């Protein structure tokens, strides 16, 4: 006799995994990722230096080139960073009104994670892992975790 665990049926279906190591996948996603990032940068009133830092230390000249000609294929690290940031942007707009959602990243925060810094400062200093942490925090607040 075999014992098998029975789990209740659920409508939850995990999203299919996206293989960012696959160049055609990155080619397909890069343009919309950059477009979304530039809109996020504008909504958050990011200085170019802050935007470059969030992208993993992109040079100013490369950043201006990307703005002029966004038709390019991003590396795995950069597309992952943008994915986290756009997820943060979306979560903020679900949790708060548009004005607060767009100001939140630049406001000092007393949450233990941020230690009085702004979430933007935290993400610039901590890079990809900090972005992941902020995304998880906001998803948990939304009830998604």
PDB file of N, CA and C in Angstrom, residues 67-117:
ATOM      1  N   UNK A  67      19.237  55.537 -23.588  1.00  0.00           N
ATOM      2  CA  UNK A  67      18.051  56.386 -23.690  1.00  0.00           C
ATOM      3  C   UNK A  67      17.774  56.762 -25.152  1.00  0.00           C
ATOM      4  N   UNK A  68      18.835  57.045 -25.888  1.00  0.00           N
ATOM      5  CA  UNK A  68      18.678  57.417 -27.301  1.00  0.00           C
ATOM      6  C   UNK A  68      18.279  56.219 -28.154  1.00  0.00           C
ATOM      7  N   UNK A  69      18.922  55.074 -27.875  1.00  0.00           N
ATOM      8  CA  UNK A  69      18.695  53.856 -28.673  1.00  0.00           C
ATOM      9  C   UNK A  69      18.429  52.673 -27.734  1.00  0.00           C
ATOM     10  N   UNK A  70      17.182  52.558 -27.260  1.00  0.00           N
ATOM     11  CA  UNK A  70      16.880  51.484 -26.306  1.00  0.00           C
ATOM     12  C   UNK A  70      16.759  50.097 -26.946  1.00  0.00           C
ATOM     13  N   UNK A  71      16.935  50.019 -28.248  1.00  0.00           N
ATOM     14  CA  UNK A  71      16.812  48.743 -28.940  1.00  0.00           C
ATOM     15  C   UNK A  71      18.121  47.962 -28.800  1.00  0.00           C
ATOM     16  N   UNK A  72      18.219  47.204 -27.728  1.00  0.00           N
ATOM     17  CA  UNK A  72      19.430  46.437 -27.436  1.00  0.00           C
ATOM     18  C   UNK A  72      19.060  45.215 -26.602  1.00  0.00           C
ATOM     19  N   UNK A  73      19.997  44.311 -26.441  1.00  0.00           N
ATOM     20  CA  UNK A  73      19.773  43.115 -25.628  1.00  0.00           C
ATOM     21  C   UNK A  73      20.500  43.310 -24.304  1.00  0.00           C
ATOM     22  N   UNK A  74      19.757  43.247 -23.229  1.00  0.00           N
ATOM     23  CA  UNK A  74      20.327  43.426 -21.893  1.00  0.00           C
ATOM     24  C   UNK A  74      20.955  42.131 -21.387  1.00  0.00           C
ATOM     25  N   UNK A  75      21.940  42.292 -20.517  1.00  0.00           N
ATOM     26  CA  UNK A  75      22.552  41.148 -19.856  1.00  0.00           C
ATOM     27  C   UNK A  75      21.594  40.635 -18.776  1.00  0.00           C
ATOM     28  N   UNK A  76      21.821  39.412 -18.337  1.00  0.00           N
ATOM     29  CA  UNK A  76      20.967  38.781 -17.329  1.00  0.00           C
ATOM     30  C   UNK A  76      20.869  39.645 -16.077  1.00  0.00           C
ATOM     31  N   UNK A  77      21.998  40.143 -15.581  1.00  0.00           N
ATOM     32  CA  UNK A  77      21.998  40.947 -14.360  1.00  0.00           C
ATOM     33  C   UNK A  77      21.117  42.188 -14.512  1.00  0.00           C
ATOM     34  N   UNK A  78      21.250  42.885 -15.608  1.00  0.00           N
ATOM     35  CA  UNK A  78      20.504  44.139 -15.788  1.00  0.00           C
ATOM     36  C   UNK A  78      19.014  43.889 -15.969  1.00  0.00           C
ATOM     37  N   UNK A  79      18.667  42.863 -16.710  1.00  0.00           N
ATOM     38  CA  UNK A  79      17.242  42.593 -16.905  1.00  0.00           C
ATOM     39  C   UNK A  79      16.614  42.094 -15.597  1.00  0.00           C
ATOM     40  N   UNK A  80      17.398  41.411 -14.775  1.00  0.00           N
ATOM     41  CA  UNK A  80      16.915  40.959 -13.464  1.00  0.00           C
ATOM     42  C   UNK A  80      16.697  42.157 -12.548  1.00  0.00           C
ATOM     43  N   UNK A  81      17.628  43.079 -12.530  1.00  0.00           N
ATOM     44  CA  UNK A  81      17.489  44.302 -11.727  1.00  0.00           C
ATOM     45  C   UNK A  81      16.222  45.056 -12.129  1.00  0.00           C
ATOM     46  N   UNK A  82      16.046  45.232 -13.429  1.00  0.00           N
ATOM     47  CA  UNK A  82      14.874  45.968 -13.908  1.00  0.00           C
ATOM     48  C   UNK A  82      13.595  45.225 -13.542  1.00  0.00           C
ATOM     49  N   UNK A  83      13.617  43.922 -13.615  1.00  0.00           N
ATOM     50  CA  UNK A  83      12.446  43.130 -13.247  1.00  0.00           C
ATOM     51  C   UNK A  83      12.062  43.366 -11.786  1.00  0.00           C
ATOM     52  N   UNK A  84      13.052  43.346 -10.899  1.00  0.00           N
ATOM     53  CA  UNK A  84      12.765  43.621  -9.481  1.00  0.00           C
ATOM     54  C   UNK A  84      12.206  45.029  -9.306  1.00  0.00           C
ATOM     55  N   UNK A  85      12.827  45.994  -9.956  1.00  0.00           N
ATOM     56  CA  UNK A  85      12.384  47.385  -9.802  1.00  0.00           C
ATOM     57  C   UNK A  85      10.974  47.590 -10.324  1.00  0.00           C
ATOM     58  N   UNK A  86      10.651  46.983 -11.457  1.00  0.00           N
ATOM     59  CA  UNK A  86       9.293  47.127 -11.985  1.00  0.00           C
ATOM     60  C   UNK A  86       8.279  46.403 -11.094  1.00  0.00           C
ATOM     61  N   UNK A  87       8.693  45.294 -10.489  1.00  0.00           N
ATOM     62  CA  UNK A  87       7.820  44.614  -9.526  1.00  0.00           C
ATOM     63  C   UNK A  87       7.571  45.477  -8.298  1.00  0.00           C
ATOM     64  N   UNK A  88       8.610  46.176  -7.849  1.00  0.00           N
ATOM     65  CA  UNK A  88       8.485  47.105  -6.718  1.00  0.00           C
ATOM     66  C   UNK A  88       7.536  48.236  -7.090  1.00  0.00           C
ATOM     67  N   UNK A  89       7.723  48.785  -8.265  1.00  0.00           N
ATOM     68  CA  UNK A  89       6.866  49.874  -8.758  1.00  0.00           C
ATOM     69  C   UNK A  89       5.399  49.423  -8.781  1.00  0.00           C
ATOM     70  N   UNK A  90       5.160  48.256  -9.330  1.00  0.00           N
ATOM     71  CA  UNK A  90       3.789  47.736  -9.421  1.00  0.00           C
ATOM     72  C   UNK A  90       3.190  47.509  -8.035  1.00  0.00           C
ATOM     73  N   UNK A  91       3.959  46.900  -7.146  1.00  0.00           N
ATOM     74  CA  UNK A  91       3.472  46.637  -5.790  1.00  0.00           C
ATOM     75  C   UNK A  91       3.130  47.935  -5.067  1.00  0.00           C
ATOM     76  N   UNK A  92       3.965  48.943  -5.229  1.00  0.00           N
ATOM     77  CA  UNK A  92       3.699  50.237  -4.585  1.00  0.00           C
ATOM     78  C   UNK A  92       2.394  50.841  -5.093  1.00  0.00           C
ATOM     79  N   UNK A  93       2.128  50.698  -6.378  1.00  0.00           N
ATOM     80  CA  UNK A  93       0.902  51.259  -6.944  1.00  0.00           C
ATOM     81  C   UNK A  93      -0.322  50.449  -6.554  1.00  0.00           C
ATOM     82  N   UNK A  94      -0.148  49.210  -6.180  1.00  0.00           N
ATOM     83  CA  UNK A  94      -1.253  48.417  -5.648  1.00  0.00           C
ATOM     84  C   UNK A  94      -1.520  48.805  -4.197  1.00  0.00           C
ATOM     85  N   UNK A  95      -0.450  49.033  -3.443  1.00  0.00           N
ATOM     86  CA  UNK A  95      -0.576  49.335  -2.011  1.00  0.00           C
ATOM     87  C   UNK A  95      -0.999  50.769  -1.725  1.00  0.00           C
ATOM     88  N   UNK A  96      -0.523  51.705  -2.510  1.00  0.00           N
ATOM     89  CA  UNK A  96      -0.710  53.121  -2.199  1.00  0.00           C
ATOM     90  C   UNK A  96      -1.288  53.868  -3.399  1.00  0.00           C
ATOM     91  N   UNK A  97      -1.745  55.069  -3.165  1.00  0.00           N
ATOM     92  CA  UNK A  97      -2.164  55.936  -4.266  1.00  0.00           C
ATOM     93  C   UNK A  97      -0.954  56.301  -5.103  1.00  0.00           C
ATOM     94  N   UNK A  98      -1.211  56.763  -6.323  1.00  0.00           N
ATOM     95  CA  UNK A  98      -0.122  57.048  -7.255  1.00  0.00           C
ATOM     96  C   UNK A  98       0.931  58.004  -6.690  1.00  0.00           C
ATOM     97  N   UNK A  99       0.500  59.059  -6.027  1.00  0.00           N
ATOM     98  CA  UNK A  99       1.452  60.057  -5.522  1.00  0.00           C
ATOM     99  C   UNK A  99       2.398  59.435  -4.494  1.00  0.00           C
ATOM    100  N   UNK A 100       1.846  58.760  -3.483  1.00  0.00           N
ATOM    101  CA  UNK A 100       2.689  58.132  -2.458  1.00  0.00           C
ATOM    102  C   UNK A 100       3.516  56.999  -3.055  1.00  0.00           C
ATOM    103  N   UNK A 101       2.918  56.246  -3.959  1.00  0.00           N
ATOM    104  CA  UNK A 101       3.649  55.137  -4.580  1.00  0.00           C
ATOM    105  C   UNK A 101       4.915  55.634  -5.267  1.00  0.00           C
ATOM    106  N   UNK A 102       4.807  56.763  -5.962  1.00  0.00           N
ATOM    107  CA  UNK A 102       5.976  57.292  -6.665  1.00  0.00           C
ATOM    108  C   UNK A 102       6.963  58.004  -5.747  1.00  0.00           C
ATOM    109  N   UNK A 103       6.521  58.446  -4.587  1.00  0.00           N
ATOM    110  CA  UNK A 103       7.412  59.111  -3.633  1.00  0.00           C
ATOM    111  C   UNK A 103       8.086  58.129  -2.674  1.00  0.00           C
ATOM    112  N   UNK A 104       7.493  56.964  -2.468  1.00  0.00           N
ATOM    113  CA  UNK A 104       7.898  56.020  -1.425  1.00  0.00           C
ATOM    114  C   UNK A 104       9.388  55.680  -1.468  1.00  0.00           C
ATOM    115  N   UNK A 105       9.913  55.394  -2.643  1.00  0.00           N
ATOM    116  CA  UNK A 105      11.319  54.967  -2.736  1.00  0.00           C
ATOM    117  C   UNK A 105      12.291  56.042  -2.255  1.00  0.00           C
ATOM    118  N   UNK A 106      11.889  57.301  -2.326  1.00  0.00           N
ATOM    119  CA  UNK A 106      12.768  58.391  -1.927  1.00  0.00           C
ATOM    120  C   UNK A 106      12.507  58.937  -0.541  1.00  0.00           C
ATOM    121  N   UNK A 107      11.630  58.271   0.217  1.00  0.00           N
ATOM    122  CA  UNK A 107      11.285  58.753   1.561  1.00  0.00           C
ATOM    123  C   UNK A 107      12.026  57.952   2.630  1.00  0.00           C
ATOM    124  N   UNK A 108      12.581  58.623   3.656  1.00  0.00           N
ATOM    125  CA  UNK A 108      13.201  57.881   4.760  1.00  0.00           C
ATOM    126  C   UNK A 108      12.196  56.894   5.348  1.00  0.00           C
ATOM    127  N   UNK A 109      12.702  55.720   5.716  1.00  0.00           N
ATOM    128  CA  UNK A 109      11.822  54.641   6.161  1.00  0.00           C
ATOM    129  C   UNK A 109      12.338  54.063   7.466  1.00  0.00           C
ATOM    130  N   UNK A 110      11.438  53.920   8.442  1.00  0.00           N
ATOM    131  CA  UNK A 110      11.832  53.421   9.762  1.00  0.00           C
ATOM    132  C   UNK A 110      11.806  51.899   9.873  1.00  0.00           C
ATOM    133  N   UNK A 111      11.393  51.216   8.822  1.00  0.00           N
ATOM    134  CA  UNK A 111      11.411  49.755   8.840  1.00  0.00           C
ATOM    135  C   UNK A 111      12.827  49.287   9.153  1.00  0.00           C
ATOM    136  N   UNK A 112      12.943  48.229   9.928  1.00  0.00           N
ATOM    137  CA  UNK A 112      14.252  47.717  10.353  1.00  0.00           C
ATOM    138  C   UNK A 112      15.168  47.420   9.172  1.00  0.00           C
ATOM    139  N   UNK A 113      14.592  47.073   8.052  1.00  0.00           N
ATOM    140  CA  UNK A 113      15.395  46.775   6.866  1.00  0.00           C
ATOM    141  C   UNK A 113      16.179  48.006   6.413  1.00  0.00           C
ATOM    142  N   UNK A 114      15.523  49.160   6.430  1.00  0.00           N
ATOM    143  CA  UNK A 114      16.108  50.374   5.867  1.00  0.00           C
ATOM    144  C   UNK A 114      16.930  51.189   6.856  1.00  0.00           C
ATOM    145  N   UNK A 115      16.697  51.001   8.158  1.00  0.00           N
ATOM    146  CA  UNK A 115      17.462  51.700   9.197  1.00  0.00           C
ATOM    147  C   UNK A 115      17.452  53.219   9.010  1.00  0.00           C
ATOM    148  N   UNK A 116      16.295  53.762   8.660  1.00  0.00           N
ATOM    149  CA  UNK A 116      16.148  55.201   8.520  1.00  0.00           C
ATOM    150  C   UNK A 116      16.534  55.760   7.160  1.00  0.00           C
ATOM    151  N   UNK A 117      17.155  54.938   6.321  1.00  0.00           N
ATOM    152  CA  UNK A 117      17.508  55.384   4.970  1.00  0.00           C
ATOM    153  C   UNK A 117      16.271  55.305   4.083  1.00  0.00           C
TER     154      UNK A 117
END
